[in-house]
């Protein structure tokens, strides 16, 4: 079987590649250093329809599929991860919970703005004391009349504090069984709701042009109708959303790995040492060859997972494999690219320096590498 993009997906890939090279690359370095959110780039991506790629046309989306989103993410990830993660989180964590599980009213109210990039959505799952143990949720939501009253906090939430953020879907404990087991539900909280506070931006190692905040809920009241999906199914819904998101992160990671290959090839041909281009030396050739091999394997992995997802087949293990392989490839390639660039690789003005700072989180966010290994082993019957 040959894994090859369809004509439509290839046309999209070429369009996003052109946008990334001509619009993102010239400005993202300054935005990154200044830690400024790329509002103009987000608006352009919205106008291109990138946020609405997997959203039906009835909600102002493009009527495409999740594979299309992954294709776009790989091309953006080649140039910059801050922009890529803004799109990835905006769709997989902001849009998909509503699209997959929301009511007709919720879809009609929120999806058109989210699908066109006029607004961004976020997903409030992680808590300071939870991390990989998402079931350790402490945030609570109790019914009072016809309202949910939410108390608690969330950590490391992407796209949650921008000027165009319209909502955060929050997981919260809504009840406990007789055995003490938590009933976790998902509840939609619009931005600006009294009792909902967005903390100042984190000071981060990487992804410095993306938006990340801690969130606090202090007797925050929202209508009971803001329940997303079935009560008590919030955790299960989250797991299915995360499976899809891991394929998207794998595509983004593959783009980062490819970007390191691109930059290293260019530099190896231009940089001279000891009277010759450094690319003529076997030590550099071997390093770049290994980088390319990792990238190819990562791309095959996310294509495999995406193909199974698109076909309606089980893809949980494949998503975990893709996330594990591609995030490792991005981090390893970033390390090797920085070494190839030498002292210049340590300077923020060079893209490989951004990839070096950015890629580590790919091995942590949306499920750590250790969690992926647990999932893979579990599917092997261990």
Tab-separated table of C-alpha atoms in Angstrom:
chain	number	residue	atom	x	y	z
A	1	UNK	CA	0.000	0.000	0.000
A	2	UNK	CA	1.286	3.442	-0.958
A	3	UNK	CA	0.380	6.226	1.459
A	4	UNK	CA	-0.224	9.196	-0.779
A	5	UNK	CA	-2.253	12.370	-0.352
A	6	UNK	CA	-5.383	12.787	-2.457
A	7	UNK	CA	-5.420	15.593	-5.028
A	8	UNK	CA	-7.519	17.709	-2.655
A	9	UNK	CA	-5.215	17.147	0.284
A	10	UNK	CA	-2.137	17.831	-1.835
A	11	UNK	CA	-3.639	21.111	-3.035
A	12	UNK	CA	-4.314	22.058	0.584
A	13	UNK	CA	-0.775	21.087	1.576
A	14	UNK	CA	0.707	23.313	-1.130
A	15	UNK	CA	-1.532	26.231	-0.116
A	16	UNK	CA	-0.596	25.984	3.559
A	17	UNK	CA	3.092	25.535	2.695
A	18	UNK	CA	2.967	28.767	0.704
A	19	UNK	CA	1.202	30.573	3.560
A	20	UNK	CA	3.675	29.276	6.138
A	21	UNK	CA	6.722	30.270	4.108
A	22	UNK	CA	5.482	33.665	2.919
A	23	UNK	CA	3.299	34.870	5.796
A	24	UNK	CA	4.388	33.039	8.953
A	25	UNK	CA	8.142	32.711	8.530
A	26	UNK	CA	8.927	36.450	8.071
A	27	UNK	CA	7.124	37.597	11.238
A	28	UNK	CA	7.030	34.747	13.725
A	29	UNK	CA	10.575	35.243	15.039
A	30	UNK	CA	9.797	38.704	16.398
A	31	UNK	CA	6.411	37.622	17.767
A	32	UNK	CA	8.088	34.686	19.494
A	33	UNK	CA	10.762	36.797	21.167
A	34	UNK	CA	8.181	39.396	22.238
A	35	UNK	CA	5.812	36.615	23.400
A	36	UNK	CA	2.958	38.119	21.380
A	37	UNK	CA	-0.035	36.127	20.202
A	38	UNK	CA	-0.210	36.070	16.357
A	39	UNK	CA	-3.661	37.615	15.926
A	40	UNK	CA	-3.127	38.586	12.287
A	41	UNK	CA	-1.931	35.107	11.359
A	42	UNK	CA	-4.888	33.543	13.154
A	43	UNK	CA	-7.230	35.833	11.226
A	44	UNK	CA	-5.579	34.802	7.967
A	45	UNK	CA	-5.878	31.115	8.848
A	46	UNK	CA	-9.531	31.723	9.607
A	47	UNK	CA	-10.071	33.358	6.242
A	48	UNK	CA	-8.348	30.399	4.588
A	49	UNK	CA	-10.808	28.072	6.300
A	50	UNK	CA	-8.178	26.173	8.277
A	51	UNK	CA	-10.105	26.225	11.560
A	52	UNK	CA	-13.145	24.877	9.768
A	53	UNK	CA	-11.457	22.080	7.829
A	54	UNK	CA	-13.274	19.194	9.600
A	55	UNK	CA	-16.442	21.200	10.336
A	56	UNK	CA	-19.620	20.682	8.245
A	57	UNK	CA	-20.622	23.499	5.907
A	58	UNK	CA	-23.863	24.066	7.818
A	59	UNK	CA	-21.723	25.532	10.606
A	60	UNK	CA	-19.625	27.656	8.199
A	61	UNK	CA	-16.941	24.992	8.007
A	62	UNK	CA	-15.151	23.591	4.973
A	63	UNK	CA	-16.863	20.208	5.108
A	64	UNK	CA	-13.556	18.361	4.958
A	65	UNK	CA	-12.058	15.725	7.205
A	66	UNK	CA	-9.584	15.405	10.049
A	67	UNK	CA	-6.864	14.281	7.642
A	68	UNK	CA	-7.032	17.723	6.039
A	69	UNK	CA	-6.410	19.337	9.425
A	70	UNK	CA	-3.375	17.088	9.959
A	71	UNK	CA	-1.988	17.985	6.531
A	72	UNK	CA	-2.262	21.686	7.391
A	73	UNK	CA	-0.664	21.160	10.806
A	74	UNK	CA	2.366	19.391	9.366
A	75	UNK	CA	3.073	22.274	7.003
A	76	UNK	CA	2.643	24.896	9.721
A	77	UNK	CA	4.774	22.855	12.122
A	78	UNK	CA	7.657	22.921	9.633
A	79	UNK	CA	7.924	26.689	10.122
A	80	UNK	CA	6.617	27.389	13.629
A	81	UNK	CA	4.965	25.408	16.379
A	82	UNK	CA	3.273	28.318	18.172
A	83	UNK	CA	1.088	29.009	15.160
A	84	UNK	CA	0.540	25.309	14.555
A	85	UNK	CA	-0.539	24.560	18.128
A	86	UNK	CA	-2.931	27.506	18.061
A	87	UNK	CA	-4.701	25.870	15.125
A	88	UNK	CA	-4.444	22.351	16.553
A	89	UNK	CA	-5.864	23.292	19.948
A	90	UNK	CA	-8.450	25.585	18.400
A	91	UNK	CA	-9.862	22.684	16.406
A	92	UNK	CA	-9.173	19.459	18.291
A	93	UNK	CA	-9.775	20.881	21.770
A	94	UNK	CA	-11.937	23.926	21.074
A	95	UNK	CA	-14.231	22.785	18.272
A	96	UNK	CA	-14.331	18.990	18.365
A	97	UNK	CA	-15.940	18.523	21.832
A	98	UNK	CA	-18.858	20.685	20.690
A	99	UNK	CA	-19.000	19.157	17.213
A	100	UNK	CA	-18.847	15.573	18.511
A	101	UNK	CA	-20.972	15.860	21.645
A	102	UNK	CA	-22.669	19.261	21.796
A	103	UNK	CA	-26.369	19.918	21.454
A	104	UNK	CA	-27.845	21.382	18.274
A	105	UNK	CA	-28.223	24.704	20.069
A	106	UNK	CA	-24.576	24.703	21.183
A	107	UNK	CA	-23.389	23.886	17.674
A	108	UNK	CA	-25.496	26.618	16.101
A	109	UNK	CA	-24.408	29.185	18.674
A	110	UNK	CA	-20.663	28.565	18.804
A	111	UNK	CA	-19.365	26.609	15.809
A	112	UNK	CA	-19.736	29.290	13.068
A	113	UNK	CA	-17.442	31.727	14.891
A	114	UNK	CA	-15.001	28.976	15.877
A	115	UNK	CA	-14.895	27.428	12.398
A	116	UNK	CA	-14.087	30.762	10.759
A	117	UNK	CA	-11.405	31.714	13.286
A	118	UNK	CA	-13.306	34.765	14.470
A	119	UNK	CA	-13.280	33.177	17.900
A	120	UNK	CA	-11.241	30.505	19.675
A	121	UNK	CA	-12.329	27.767	22.036
A	122	UNK	CA	-10.315	25.977	24.707
A	123	UNK	CA	-10.595	22.752	26.694
A	124	UNK	CA	-10.053	22.865	30.444
A	125	UNK	CA	-8.913	19.406	31.496
A	126	UNK	CA	-5.504	19.476	33.192
A	127	UNK	CA	-5.231	20.444	36.839
A	128	UNK	CA	-2.128	21.341	38.822
A	129	UNK	CA	-2.302	18.191	40.949
A	130	UNK	CA	-3.438	15.878	38.177
A	131	UNK	CA	-1.139	15.973	35.167
A	132	UNK	CA	-1.345	12.661	33.335
A	133	UNK	CA	-3.923	11.420	35.862
A	134	UNK	CA	-6.894	13.183	34.281
A	135	UNK	CA	-9.237	11.113	36.421
A	136	UNK	CA	-7.922	12.962	39.483
A	137	UNK	CA	-10.120	15.941	38.629
A	138	UNK	CA	-10.919	18.085	41.661
A	139	UNK	CA	-12.926	20.846	40.000
A	140	UNK	CA	-16.579	20.423	40.938
A	141	UNK	CA	-19.889	21.441	39.405
A	142	UNK	CA	-23.159	21.230	41.319
A	143	UNK	CA	-26.675	21.941	40.145
A	144	UNK	CA	-28.407	24.867	41.836
A	145	UNK	CA	-31.812	25.485	40.328
A	146	UNK	CA	-31.273	25.599	36.585
A	147	UNK	CA	-27.566	26.430	36.835
A	148	UNK	CA	-24.232	24.702	37.318
A	149	UNK	CA	-22.052	26.187	40.054
A	150	UNK	CA	-18.395	25.488	39.235
A	151	UNK	CA	-15.469	25.666	41.651
A	152	UNK	CA	-11.854	24.709	41.045
A	153	UNK	CA	-8.957	25.454	38.745
A	154	UNK	CA	-7.280	24.270	35.548
A	155	UNK	CA	-3.650	24.515	34.442
A	156	UNK	CA	-1.755	24.863	31.139
A	157	UNK	CA	-4.857	25.644	29.047
A	158	UNK	CA	-4.113	26.690	25.453
A	159	UNK	CA	-6.079	29.475	23.708
A	160	UNK	CA	-7.891	30.279	26.958
A	161	UNK	CA	-6.997	33.945	27.433
A	162	UNK	CA	-6.819	35.625	24.044
A	163	UNK	CA	-8.905	38.632	23.084
A	164	UNK	CA	-10.914	36.351	20.766
A	165	UNK	CA	-11.428	33.396	23.139
A	166	UNK	CA	-15.166	32.789	23.443
A	167	UNK	CA	-15.411	29.682	25.619
A	168	UNK	CA	-13.713	26.959	27.603
A	169	UNK	CA	-15.174	23.467	27.907
A	170	UNK	CA	-14.375	22.307	31.443
A	171	UNK	CA	-14.340	18.837	32.968
A	172	UNK	CA	-15.708	18.733	36.494
A	173	UNK	CA	-16.877	16.250	39.103
A	174	UNK	CA	-20.689	16.455	39.059
A	175	UNK	CA	-21.444	13.618	41.484
A	176	UNK	CA	-20.012	10.569	43.264
A	177	UNK	CA	-21.369	7.055	43.291
A	178	UNK	CA	-21.986	4.998	46.408
A	179	UNK	CA	-18.509	3.543	45.903
A	180	UNK	CA	-17.004	7.032	45.856
A	181	UNK	CA	-16.252	6.879	42.131
A	182	UNK	CA	-16.303	10.277	40.474
A	183	UNK	CA	-18.918	11.219	37.917
A	184	UNK	CA	-17.091	13.582	35.536
A	185	UNK	CA	-18.991	15.765	33.093
A	186	UNK	CA	-18.048	18.425	30.545
A	187	UNK	CA	-19.541	21.897	30.868
A	188	UNK	CA	-19.226	24.869	28.548
A	189	UNK	CA	-18.174	28.133	30.211
A	190	UNK	CA	-18.331	31.316	28.077
A	191	UNK	CA	-15.510	33.836	28.469
A	192	UNK	CA	-16.375	36.700	30.772
A	193	UNK	CA	-18.711	34.648	32.953
A	194	UNK	CA	-18.656	36.018	36.528
A	195	UNK	CA	-16.514	33.814	38.752
A	196	UNK	CA	-14.357	32.670	35.820
A	197	UNK	CA	-10.865	34.172	36.075
A	198	UNK	CA	-7.996	33.839	33.610
A	199	UNK	CA	-4.579	34.170	35.254
A	200	UNK	CA	-1.682	36.012	33.554
A	201	UNK	CA	0.182	34.150	30.828
A	202	UNK	CA	2.749	31.577	31.867
A	203	UNK	CA	6.436	32.265	31.307
A	204	UNK	CA	7.265	29.262	29.112
A	205	UNK	CA	10.366	27.591	27.732
A	206	UNK	CA	8.809	27.367	24.279
A	207	UNK	CA	5.632	27.943	22.243
A	208	UNK	CA	6.137	31.583	23.221
A	209	UNK	CA	3.795	33.003	20.595
A	210	UNK	CA	0.936	30.765	21.747
A	211	UNK	CA	-1.547	31.496	24.520
A	212	UNK	CA	-1.469	29.435	27.752
A	213	UNK	CA	-3.083	30.224	31.111
A	214	UNK	CA	-4.208	28.897	34.452
A	215	UNK	CA	-7.964	29.201	34.972
A	216	UNK	CA	-9.902	29.620	38.215
A	217	UNK	CA	-13.605	29.087	38.926
A	218	UNK	CA	-15.105	30.585	42.064
A	219	UNK	CA	-18.857	29.943	42.307
A	220	UNK	CA	-18.963	30.354	38.544
A	221	UNK	CA	-22.548	29.951	37.351
A	222	UNK	CA	-23.595	28.806	33.883
A	223	UNK	CA	-26.939	27.469	32.592
A	224	UNK	CA	-27.612	23.766	33.166
A	225	UNK	CA	-28.061	23.560	29.380
A	226	UNK	CA	-24.298	24.190	29.014
A	227	UNK	CA	-23.647	20.515	29.748
A	228	UNK	CA	-21.728	19.111	26.764
A	229	UNK	CA	-22.865	15.583	25.907
A	230	UNK	CA	-24.213	13.232	28.543
A	231	UNK	CA	-23.840	13.869	32.233
A	232	UNK	CA	-21.188	11.564	33.649
A	233	UNK	CA	-19.641	10.922	30.236
A	234	UNK	CA	-17.205	13.825	30.268
A	235	UNK	CA	-14.156	11.678	30.935
A	236	UNK	CA	-15.035	9.152	28.229
A	237	UNK	CA	-15.732	11.978	25.797
A	238	UNK	CA	-12.391	13.508	26.612
A	239	UNK	CA	-10.568	10.227	25.919
A	240	UNK	CA	-12.084	9.973	22.450
A	241	UNK	CA	-11.260	13.615	21.720
A	242	UNK	CA	-7.710	13.010	22.904
A	243	UNK	CA	-7.269	10.053	20.530
A	244	UNK	CA	-8.056	12.346	17.613
A	245	UNK	CA	-5.876	15.084	19.049
A	246	UNK	CA	-2.900	12.751	19.278
A	247	UNK	CA	-3.045	12.173	15.537
A	248	UNK	CA	-3.083	15.933	15.019
A	249	UNK	CA	-0.152	16.449	17.410
A	250	UNK	CA	1.703	13.676	15.570
A	251	UNK	CA	1.259	15.559	12.301
A	252	UNK	CA	2.441	18.795	13.917
A	253	UNK	CA	5.455	16.960	15.375
A	254	UNK	CA	6.273	15.488	11.981
A	255	UNK	CA	6.262	18.996	10.559
A	256	UNK	CA	8.679	20.125	13.268
A	257	UNK	CA	10.955	17.180	12.488
A	258	UNK	CA	10.788	18.032	8.773
A	259	UNK	CA	11.542	21.676	9.476
A	260	UNK	CA	14.732	20.650	11.239
A	261	UNK	CA	15.738	18.583	8.200
A	262	UNK	CA	14.958	21.514	5.872
A	263	UNK	CA	17.034	23.980	7.867
A	264	UNK	CA	19.923	21.552	8.347
A	265	UNK	CA	20.132	20.767	4.633
A	266	UNK	CA	20.226	24.445	3.743
A	267	UNK	CA	22.870	25.214	6.342
A	268	UNK	CA	25.004	22.170	5.475
A	269	UNK	CA	25.190	23.327	1.874
A	270	UNK	CA	26.048	26.949	2.735
A	271	UNK	CA	28.293	26.684	5.779
A	272	UNK	CA	31.945	26.034	5.088
A	273	UNK	CA	34.547	24.680	7.485
A	274	UNK	CA	38.079	23.480	6.791
A	275	UNK	CA	37.765	24.530	3.158
A	276	UNK	CA	34.537	22.744	2.240
A	277	UNK	CA	30.773	22.833	2.836
A	278	UNK	CA	30.039	20.941	6.049
A	279	UNK	CA	27.518	18.825	4.148
A	280	UNK	CA	30.398	17.102	2.388
A	281	UNK	CA	31.570	15.600	5.662
A	282	UNK	CA	30.253	12.179	6.536
A	283	UNK	CA	29.578	13.076	10.157
A	284	UNK	CA	27.032	15.711	9.061
A	285	UNK	CA	25.631	13.486	6.314
A	286	UNK	CA	24.945	10.662	8.749
A	287	UNK	CA	23.258	13.005	11.210
A	288	UNK	CA	20.935	14.457	8.555
A	289	UNK	CA	20.226	10.993	7.151
A	290	UNK	CA	19.065	9.845	10.580
A	291	UNK	CA	16.908	12.954	10.898
A	292	UNK	CA	15.270	12.208	7.556
A	293	UNK	CA	14.653	8.575	8.535
A	294	UNK	CA	12.933	9.656	11.748
A	295	UNK	CA	10.766	12.118	9.833
A	296	UNK	CA	9.674	9.540	7.261
A	297	UNK	CA	8.737	7.072	9.999
A	298	UNK	CA	6.793	9.756	11.859
A	299	UNK	CA	4.856	10.702	8.736
A	300	UNK	CA	3.995	7.090	7.977
A	301	UNK	CA	2.790	6.667	11.555
A	302	UNK	CA	0.376	9.591	11.540
A	303	UNK	CA	-0.864	8.748	8.041
A	304	UNK	CA	-1.614	5.212	9.246
A	305	UNK	CA	-3.527	6.452	12.285
A	306	UNK	CA	-5.397	9.084	10.271
A	307	UNK	CA	-6.360	6.559	7.578
A	308	UNK	CA	-7.863	4.213	10.166
A	309	UNK	CA	-9.681	7.080	11.846
A	310	UNK	CA	-11.109	8.268	8.523
A	311	UNK	CA	-12.250	4.737	7.711
A	312	UNK	CA	-14.072	4.428	11.023
A	313	UNK	CA	-11.722	1.712	12.264
A	314	UNK	CA	-10.228	1.461	15.760
A	315	UNK	CA	-7.163	3.705	15.903
A	316	UNK	CA	-6.346	4.222	19.580
A	317	UNK	CA	-3.122	2.186	19.427
A	318	UNK	CA	-2.111	3.734	16.105
A	319	UNK	CA	-2.689	7.224	17.524
A	320	UNK	CA	-0.486	6.410	20.498
A	321	UNK	CA	2.241	5.018	18.241
A	322	UNK	CA	2.098	8.090	16.013
A	323	UNK	CA	2.247	10.481	18.972
A	324	UNK	CA	5.173	8.612	20.528
A	325	UNK	CA	7.228	8.204	17.352
A	326	UNK	CA	6.663	11.704	15.973
A	327	UNK	CA	7.244	13.633	19.192
A	328	UNK	CA	10.474	11.723	19.747
A	329	UNK	CA	11.470	12.491	16.152
A	330	UNK	CA	10.803	16.200	16.626
A	331	UNK	CA	12.872	16.382	19.812
A	332	UNK	CA	15.737	14.271	18.449
A	333	UNK	CA	15.824	16.210	15.180
A	334	UNK	CA	15.790	19.526	17.019
A	335	UNK	CA	18.749	18.408	19.105
A	336	UNK	CA	20.698	17.241	16.033
A	337	UNK	CA	19.834	20.355	14.022
A	338	UNK	CA	21.069	22.574	16.847
A	339	UNK	CA	24.321	20.620	16.895
A	340	UNK	CA	24.727	21.005	13.125
A	341	UNK	CA	24.238	24.767	13.428
A	342	UNK	CA	26.763	24.968	16.243
A	343	UNK	CA	26.771	28.308	18.043
A	344	UNK	CA	24.178	29.710	15.627
A	345	UNK	CA	21.784	26.981	16.698
A	346	UNK	CA	21.804	28.552	20.156
A	347	UNK	CA	20.629	31.920	18.808
A	348	UNK	CA	16.906	32.642	18.908
A	349	UNK	CA	16.945	34.237	15.464
A	350	UNK	CA	17.344	30.812	13.857
A	351	UNK	CA	14.311	28.518	13.423
A	352	UNK	CA	16.199	25.504	14.793
A	353	UNK	CA	16.554	27.316	18.128
A	354	UNK	CA	12.758	27.713	18.275
A	355	UNK	CA	12.284	24.047	17.419
A	356	UNK	CA	14.752	23.096	20.151
A	357	UNK	CA	12.804	25.110	22.713
A	358	UNK	CA	9.407	24.078	21.388
A	359	UNK	CA	9.744	20.359	20.730
A	360	UNK	CA	10.088	19.085	24.284
A	361	UNK	CA	6.458	19.849	25.086
A	362	UNK	CA	5.424	17.575	22.214
A	363	UNK	CA	6.593	14.652	24.362
A	364	UNK	CA	4.396	15.887	27.224
A	365	UNK	CA	1.206	17.577	25.982
A	366	UNK	CA	-1.934	15.590	25.071
A	367	UNK	CA	-0.510	12.535	26.763
A	368	UNK	CA	3.123	12.036	27.772
A	369	UNK	CA	5.386	9.553	26.020
A	370	UNK	CA	5.032	7.315	29.068
A	371	UNK	CA	1.238	7.342	28.732
A	372	UNK	CA	1.542	6.420	25.044
A	373	UNK	CA	3.730	3.448	25.993
A	374	UNK	CA	1.134	2.326	28.546
A	375	UNK	CA	-1.598	2.505	25.899
A	376	UNK	CA	0.454	0.589	23.351
A	377	UNK	CA	1.364	-2.109	25.869
A	378	UNK	CA	-2.275	-2.401	26.930
A	379	UNK	CA	-3.344	-2.981	23.332
A	380	UNK	CA	-0.700	-5.689	23.073
A	381	UNK	CA	-2.432	-7.500	25.913
A	382	UNK	CA	0.110	-6.665	28.610
